[in-house]
Short mmCIF file of C-alpha atoms in Angstrom, two decimals:
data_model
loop_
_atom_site.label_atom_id
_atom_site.label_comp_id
_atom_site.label_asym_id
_atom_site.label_seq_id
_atom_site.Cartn_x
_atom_site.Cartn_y
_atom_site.Cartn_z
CA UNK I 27 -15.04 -8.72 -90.53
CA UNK I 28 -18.59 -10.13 -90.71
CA UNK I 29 -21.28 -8.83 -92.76
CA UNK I 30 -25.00 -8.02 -91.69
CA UNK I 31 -27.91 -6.99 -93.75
CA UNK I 32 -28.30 -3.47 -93.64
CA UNK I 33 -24.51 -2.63 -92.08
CA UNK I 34 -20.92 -3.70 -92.30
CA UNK I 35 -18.90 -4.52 -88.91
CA UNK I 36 -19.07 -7.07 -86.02
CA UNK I 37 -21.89 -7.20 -83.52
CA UNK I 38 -20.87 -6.72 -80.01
CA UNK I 39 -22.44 -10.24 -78.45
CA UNK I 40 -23.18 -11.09 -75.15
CA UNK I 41 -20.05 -13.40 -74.35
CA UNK I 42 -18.20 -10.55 -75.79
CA UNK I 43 -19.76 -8.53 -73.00
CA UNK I 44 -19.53 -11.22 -70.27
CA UNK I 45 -16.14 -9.64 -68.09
CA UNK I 46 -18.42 -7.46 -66.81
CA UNK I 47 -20.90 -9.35 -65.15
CA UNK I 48 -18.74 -9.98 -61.26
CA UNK I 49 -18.37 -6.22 -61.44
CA UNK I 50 -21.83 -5.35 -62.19
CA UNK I 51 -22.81 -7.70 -59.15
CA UNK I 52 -20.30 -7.09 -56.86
CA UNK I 53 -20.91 -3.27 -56.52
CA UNK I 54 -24.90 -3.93 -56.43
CA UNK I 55 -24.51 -7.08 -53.43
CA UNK I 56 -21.62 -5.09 -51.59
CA UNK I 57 -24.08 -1.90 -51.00
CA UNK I 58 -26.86 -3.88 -50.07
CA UNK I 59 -24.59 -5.72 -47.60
CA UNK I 60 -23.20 -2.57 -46.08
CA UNK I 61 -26.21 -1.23 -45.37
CA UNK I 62 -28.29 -4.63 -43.88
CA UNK I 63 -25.34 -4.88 -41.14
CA UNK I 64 -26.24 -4.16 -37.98
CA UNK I 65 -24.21 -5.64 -35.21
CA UNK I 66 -20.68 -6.19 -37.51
CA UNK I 67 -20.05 -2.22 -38.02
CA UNK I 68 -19.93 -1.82 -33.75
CA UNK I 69 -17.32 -4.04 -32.83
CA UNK I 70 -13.73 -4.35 -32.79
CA UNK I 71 -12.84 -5.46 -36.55
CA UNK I 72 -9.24 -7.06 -37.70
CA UNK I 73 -9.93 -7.36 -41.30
CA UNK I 74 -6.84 -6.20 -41.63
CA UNK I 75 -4.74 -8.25 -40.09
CA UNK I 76 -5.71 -11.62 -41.38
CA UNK I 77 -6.44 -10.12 -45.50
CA UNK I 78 -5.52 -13.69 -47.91
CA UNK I 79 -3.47 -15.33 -45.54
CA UNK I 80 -3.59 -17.39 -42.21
CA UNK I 81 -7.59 -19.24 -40.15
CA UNK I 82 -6.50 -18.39 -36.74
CA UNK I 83 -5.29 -14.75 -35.65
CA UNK I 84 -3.99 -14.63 -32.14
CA UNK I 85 -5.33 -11.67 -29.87
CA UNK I 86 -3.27 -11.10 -27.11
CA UNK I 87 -5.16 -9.96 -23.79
CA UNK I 88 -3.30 -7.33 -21.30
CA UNK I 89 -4.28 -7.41 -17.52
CA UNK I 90 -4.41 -4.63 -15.25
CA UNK I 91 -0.57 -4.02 -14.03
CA UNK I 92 -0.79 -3.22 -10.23
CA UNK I 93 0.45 -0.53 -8.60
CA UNK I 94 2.47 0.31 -5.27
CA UNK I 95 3.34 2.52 -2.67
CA UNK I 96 7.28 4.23 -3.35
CA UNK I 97 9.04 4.07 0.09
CA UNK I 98 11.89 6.41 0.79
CA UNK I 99 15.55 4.59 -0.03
CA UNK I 100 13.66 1.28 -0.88
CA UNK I 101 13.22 -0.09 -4.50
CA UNK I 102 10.32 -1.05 -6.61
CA UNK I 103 8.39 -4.32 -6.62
CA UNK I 104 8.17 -5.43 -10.13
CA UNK I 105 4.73 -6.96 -11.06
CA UNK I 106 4.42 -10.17 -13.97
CA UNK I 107 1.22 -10.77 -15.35
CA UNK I 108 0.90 -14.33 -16.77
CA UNK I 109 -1.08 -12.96 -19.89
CA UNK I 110 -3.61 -15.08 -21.85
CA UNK I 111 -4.35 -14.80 -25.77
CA UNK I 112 -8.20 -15.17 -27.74
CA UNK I 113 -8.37 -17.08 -30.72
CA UNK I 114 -10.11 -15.27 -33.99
CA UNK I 115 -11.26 -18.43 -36.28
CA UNK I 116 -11.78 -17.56 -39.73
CA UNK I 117 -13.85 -20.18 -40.19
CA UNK I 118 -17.09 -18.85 -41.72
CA UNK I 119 -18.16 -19.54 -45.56
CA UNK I 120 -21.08 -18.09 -46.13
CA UNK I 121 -22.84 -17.56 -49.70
CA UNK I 122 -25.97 -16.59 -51.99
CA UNK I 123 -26.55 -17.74 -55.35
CA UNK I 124 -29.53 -17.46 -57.64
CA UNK I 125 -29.42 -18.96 -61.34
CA UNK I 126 -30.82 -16.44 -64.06
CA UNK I 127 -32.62 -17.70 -66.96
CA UNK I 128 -32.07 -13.88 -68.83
CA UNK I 129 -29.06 -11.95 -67.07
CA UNK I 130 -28.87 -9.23 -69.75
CA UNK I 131 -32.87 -8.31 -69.15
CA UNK I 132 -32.35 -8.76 -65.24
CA UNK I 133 -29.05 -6.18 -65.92
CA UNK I 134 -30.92 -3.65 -68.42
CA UNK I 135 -34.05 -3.24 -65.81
CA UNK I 136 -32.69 -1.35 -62.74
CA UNK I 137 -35.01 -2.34 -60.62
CA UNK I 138 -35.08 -5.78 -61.09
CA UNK I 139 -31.64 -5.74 -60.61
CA UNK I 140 -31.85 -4.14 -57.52
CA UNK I 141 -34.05 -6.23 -56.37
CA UNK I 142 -31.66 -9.19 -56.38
CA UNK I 143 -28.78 -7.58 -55.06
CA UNK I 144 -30.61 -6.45 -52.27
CA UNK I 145 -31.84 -10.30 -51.63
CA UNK I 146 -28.34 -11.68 -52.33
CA UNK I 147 -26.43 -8.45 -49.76
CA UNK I 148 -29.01 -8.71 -46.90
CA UNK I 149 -28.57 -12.74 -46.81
CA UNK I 150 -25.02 -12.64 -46.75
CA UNK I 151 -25.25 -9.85 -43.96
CA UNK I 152 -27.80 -11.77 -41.83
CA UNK I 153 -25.69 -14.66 -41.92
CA UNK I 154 -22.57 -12.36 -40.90
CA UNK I 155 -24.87 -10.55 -38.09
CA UNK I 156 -26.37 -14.03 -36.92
CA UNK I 157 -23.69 -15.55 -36.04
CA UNK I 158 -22.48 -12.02 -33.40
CA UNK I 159 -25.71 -12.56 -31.63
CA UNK I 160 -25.06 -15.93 -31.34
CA UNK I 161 -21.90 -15.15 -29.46
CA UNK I 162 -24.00 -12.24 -27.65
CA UNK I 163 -26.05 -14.63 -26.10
CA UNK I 164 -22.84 -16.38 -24.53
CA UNK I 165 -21.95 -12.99 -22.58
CA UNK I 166 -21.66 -14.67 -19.23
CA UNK I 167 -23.66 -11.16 -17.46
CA UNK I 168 -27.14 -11.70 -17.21
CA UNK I 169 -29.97 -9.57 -16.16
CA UNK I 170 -33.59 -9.98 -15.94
CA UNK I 171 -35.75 -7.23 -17.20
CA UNK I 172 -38.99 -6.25 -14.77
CA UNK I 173 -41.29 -7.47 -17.57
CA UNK I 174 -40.82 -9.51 -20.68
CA UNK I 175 -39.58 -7.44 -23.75
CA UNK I 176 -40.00 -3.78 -21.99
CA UNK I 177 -37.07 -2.18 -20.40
CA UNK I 178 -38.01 -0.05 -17.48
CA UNK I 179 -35.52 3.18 -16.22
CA UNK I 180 -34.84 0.69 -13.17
CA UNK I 181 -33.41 -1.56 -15.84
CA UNK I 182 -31.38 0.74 -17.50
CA UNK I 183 -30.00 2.32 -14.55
CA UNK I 184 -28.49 -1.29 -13.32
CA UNK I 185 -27.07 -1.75 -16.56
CA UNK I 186 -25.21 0.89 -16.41
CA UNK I 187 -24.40 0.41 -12.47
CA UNK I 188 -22.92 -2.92 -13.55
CA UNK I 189 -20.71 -1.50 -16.38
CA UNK I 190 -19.29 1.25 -14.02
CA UNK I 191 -18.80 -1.25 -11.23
CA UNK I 192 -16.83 -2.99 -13.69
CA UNK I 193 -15.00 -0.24 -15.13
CA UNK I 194 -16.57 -0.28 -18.55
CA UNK I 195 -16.54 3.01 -19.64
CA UNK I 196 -20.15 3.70 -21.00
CA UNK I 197 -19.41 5.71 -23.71
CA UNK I 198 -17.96 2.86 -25.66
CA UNK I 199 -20.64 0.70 -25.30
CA UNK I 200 -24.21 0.25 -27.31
CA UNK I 201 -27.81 -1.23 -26.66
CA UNK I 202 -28.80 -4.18 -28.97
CA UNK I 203 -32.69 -4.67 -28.56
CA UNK I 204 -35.00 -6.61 -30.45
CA UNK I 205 -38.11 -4.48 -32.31
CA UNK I 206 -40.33 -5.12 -28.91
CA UNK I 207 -38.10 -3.44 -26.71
CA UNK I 208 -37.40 -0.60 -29.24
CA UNK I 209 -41.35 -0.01 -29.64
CA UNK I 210 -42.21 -0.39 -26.12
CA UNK I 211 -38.80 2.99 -25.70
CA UNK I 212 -40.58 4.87 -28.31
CA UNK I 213 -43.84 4.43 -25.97
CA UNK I 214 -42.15 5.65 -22.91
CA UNK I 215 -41.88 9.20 -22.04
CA UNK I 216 -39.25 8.48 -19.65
CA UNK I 217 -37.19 7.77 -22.82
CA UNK I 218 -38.22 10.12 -25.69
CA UNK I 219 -37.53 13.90 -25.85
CA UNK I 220 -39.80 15.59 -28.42
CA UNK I 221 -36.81 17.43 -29.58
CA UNK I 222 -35.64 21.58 -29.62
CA UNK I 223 -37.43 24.13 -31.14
CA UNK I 224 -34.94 27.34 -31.45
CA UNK I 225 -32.49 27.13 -28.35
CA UNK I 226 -35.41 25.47 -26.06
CA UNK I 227 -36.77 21.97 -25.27
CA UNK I 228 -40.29 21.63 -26.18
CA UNK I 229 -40.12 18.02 -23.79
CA UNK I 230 -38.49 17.18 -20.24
CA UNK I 231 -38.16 13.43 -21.53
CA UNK I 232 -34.75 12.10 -21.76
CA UNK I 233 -33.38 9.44 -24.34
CA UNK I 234 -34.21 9.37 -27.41
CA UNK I 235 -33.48 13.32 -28.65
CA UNK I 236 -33.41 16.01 -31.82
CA UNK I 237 -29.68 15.24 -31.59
CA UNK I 238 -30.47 12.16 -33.30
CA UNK I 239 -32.50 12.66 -36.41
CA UNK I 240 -29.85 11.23 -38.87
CA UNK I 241 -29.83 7.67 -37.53
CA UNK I 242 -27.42 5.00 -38.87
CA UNK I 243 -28.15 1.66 -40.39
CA UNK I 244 -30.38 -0.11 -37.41
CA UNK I 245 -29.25 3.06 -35.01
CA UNK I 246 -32.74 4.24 -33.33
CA UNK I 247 -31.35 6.96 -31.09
CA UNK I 248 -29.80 7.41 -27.41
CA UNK I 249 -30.53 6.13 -24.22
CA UNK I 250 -28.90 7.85 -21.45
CA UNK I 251 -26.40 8.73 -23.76
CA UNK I 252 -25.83 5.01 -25.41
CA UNK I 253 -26.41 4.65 -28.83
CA UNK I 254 -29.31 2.19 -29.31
CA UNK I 255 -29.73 0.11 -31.78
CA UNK I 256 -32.59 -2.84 -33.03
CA UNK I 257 -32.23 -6.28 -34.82
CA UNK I 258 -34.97 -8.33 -35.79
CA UNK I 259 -32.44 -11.42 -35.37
CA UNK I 260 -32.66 -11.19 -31.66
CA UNK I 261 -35.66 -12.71 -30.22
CA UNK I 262 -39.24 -11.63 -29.39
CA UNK I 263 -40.72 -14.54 -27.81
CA UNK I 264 -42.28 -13.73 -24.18
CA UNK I 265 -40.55 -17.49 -22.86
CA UNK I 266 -38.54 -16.90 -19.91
CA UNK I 267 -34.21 -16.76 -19.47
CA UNK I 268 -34.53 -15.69 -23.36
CA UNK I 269 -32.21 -12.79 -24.18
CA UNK I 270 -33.72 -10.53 -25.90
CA UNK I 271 -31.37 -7.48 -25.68
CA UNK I 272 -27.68 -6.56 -25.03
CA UNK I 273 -25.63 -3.65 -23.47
CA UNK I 274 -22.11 -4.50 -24.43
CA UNK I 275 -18.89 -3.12 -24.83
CA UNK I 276 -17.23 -2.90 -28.61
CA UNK I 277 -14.27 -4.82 -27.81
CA UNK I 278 -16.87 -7.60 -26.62
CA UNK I 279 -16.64 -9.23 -29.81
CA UNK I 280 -13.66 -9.43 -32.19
CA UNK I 281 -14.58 -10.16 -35.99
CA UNK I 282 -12.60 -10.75 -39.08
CA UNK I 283 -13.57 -10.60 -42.47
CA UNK I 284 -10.93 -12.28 -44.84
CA UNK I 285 -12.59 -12.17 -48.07
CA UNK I 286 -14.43 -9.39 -49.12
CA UNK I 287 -17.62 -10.42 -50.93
CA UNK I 288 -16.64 -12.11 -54.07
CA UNK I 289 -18.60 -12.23 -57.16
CA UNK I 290 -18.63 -15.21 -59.48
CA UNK I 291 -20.29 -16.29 -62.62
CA UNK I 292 -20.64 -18.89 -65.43
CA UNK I 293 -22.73 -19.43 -67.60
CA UNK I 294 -24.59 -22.91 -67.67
CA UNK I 295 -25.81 -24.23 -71.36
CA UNK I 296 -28.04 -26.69 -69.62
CA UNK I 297 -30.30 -24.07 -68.25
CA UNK I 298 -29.62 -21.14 -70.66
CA UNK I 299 -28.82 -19.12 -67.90
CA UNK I 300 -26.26 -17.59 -65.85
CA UNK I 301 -25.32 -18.63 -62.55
CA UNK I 302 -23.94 -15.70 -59.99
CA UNK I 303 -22.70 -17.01 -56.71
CA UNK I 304 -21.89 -14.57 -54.00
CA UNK I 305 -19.91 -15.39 -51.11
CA UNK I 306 -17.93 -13.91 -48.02
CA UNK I 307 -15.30 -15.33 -45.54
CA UNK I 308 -14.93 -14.54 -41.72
CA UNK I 309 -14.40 -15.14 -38.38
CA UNK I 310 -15.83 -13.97 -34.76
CA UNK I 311 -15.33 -14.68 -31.27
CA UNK I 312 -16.62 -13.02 -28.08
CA UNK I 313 -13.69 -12.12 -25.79
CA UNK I 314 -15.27 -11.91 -21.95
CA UNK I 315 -13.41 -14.84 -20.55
CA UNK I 316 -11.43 -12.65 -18.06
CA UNK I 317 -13.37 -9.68 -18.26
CA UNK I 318 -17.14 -8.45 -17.79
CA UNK I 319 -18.06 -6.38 -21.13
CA UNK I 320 -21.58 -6.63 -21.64
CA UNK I 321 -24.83 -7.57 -19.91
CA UNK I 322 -27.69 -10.19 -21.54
CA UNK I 323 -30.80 -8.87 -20.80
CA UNK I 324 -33.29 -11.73 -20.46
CA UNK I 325 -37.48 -12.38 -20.28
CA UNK I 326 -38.09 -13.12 -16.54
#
């Protein structure tokens, strides 16, 4: 036991303390990364399936089985699909790291602290969300809006004619529209309801309505009864054949997130400081090969 002027004991030091560091981090970079996502927390997810082991998981794709006409003392014609499978890659390594000069100050002041998790979370979940509009953009269904970055109702309503005609059923599907298109809704009357006072609509406007005052992360409101949502990440140029909005179908997209985000530290002598490192491993693919699933709205 070590001695100290004015008390007896041992002094709890800073490597005694440093265990706790990853923890500290990871629960301050996980919440910021929850809440940045925009596009992951729509589509289909297989975390699950591919959790510490295996790069490629196998989705298996089911065609429509035909049917037939029964005729009296005849048998049944047996159909056979040749069925096709998507590859899921895990094959994304994404990661944010800052070097601190004076972790236990950064840790004692919340809001400093706060302030780099939320850099460290929303970079790791723009990374995540940039590469699904990536594979957005590679829908294969394109449309081109009336005017550049403004969505009409004549665009909307042959959105939705194309999902029906496909047999997409609508209420599993979302608008993704870049902060243009989202301002120029909010403009339109055509698309905002004022809301309900008592049991009565104080607006004829359809859209965006009272039913949707608690909005989710990047969730703006409806649109004919889709959920619409708005990303910086896709585009706002005015250029032509740009997409700059989506209406798409969840199972459009399949991603994978193997590893969680992991928090790791050590402590560099060099620079008397502590080095954090923040990182996250996945996979996504868009699945419309066979199928129609979504539509890429596009500057004409």
């Amino acid at each position: 036991m070590a001695n100290y002027y004015g008390f007896t004991g041992d002094v709890t030091q800073k490597s005694d303390i440093d265990v706790f560091v990853p923890e500290l981090w990871a629960d301050g970079v996980m919440r910021y990364f929850e809440k940045n996502l925009v596009l992951k927390p729509f589509f289909d997810d297989y975390s699950s399936l591919v959790q510490g082991r295996g790069d490629i998981l196998h989705i298996p794709t089911m065609q429509e089985v035909a049917s037939g006409t029964k005729s009296a003392n005849a048998s049944v014609d047996f159909s056979a699909n040749v069925e096709t499978g998507i590859d899921l890659a895990i094959d994304q390594h994404k990661y944010a790291a800052k070097l601190l000069e004076d972790v236990a100050m950064v840790q004692s002041n919340e809001q400093l602290f706060d302030k780099y998790a939320q850099s460290m979370g929303y970079s790791l979940a723009k990374a995540v969300d940039v590469k699904i509009e990536s594979l957005l953009q590679t829908l294969g269904t394109t449309q081109d809006l009336a005017a550049n970055n403004s969505m009409s109702n004549a665009d909307v309503e042959t959105a939705i004619g194309t999902l029906l005609t496909n047999d997409i059923p609508k209420e599993e599907c979302a608008f993704f529209v870049n902060p243009l298109i989202y301002a120029d809704l909010l403009n339109s009357r055509a698309f905002v309801a004022a809301g309900v006072s008592g049991s009565t609509s104080t607006s004829a406007g359809i859209g965006f309505g009272a039913d949707n005052a608690a909005m989710r992360t990047g969730e703006v409101g409806l649109l004919f009864g889709i959920p619409v949502f708005t990303s910086s990440l896709i585009p706002t140029t005015s250029s032509d054949g740009i997409e700059v909005g989506y209406l798409v179908h969840k199972s459009a997209i399949a991603v994978a997130v193997q590893q969680d985000i992991r928090i790791q530290s050590d402590y560099d002598v060099s620079y008397l400081g502590t080095k954090i490192v923040a990182d996250i491993i996945y996979g996504a693919v868009i699945t419309t090969s066979n199928h129609v699933k979504g539509i890429e709205f596009l500057n004409s």
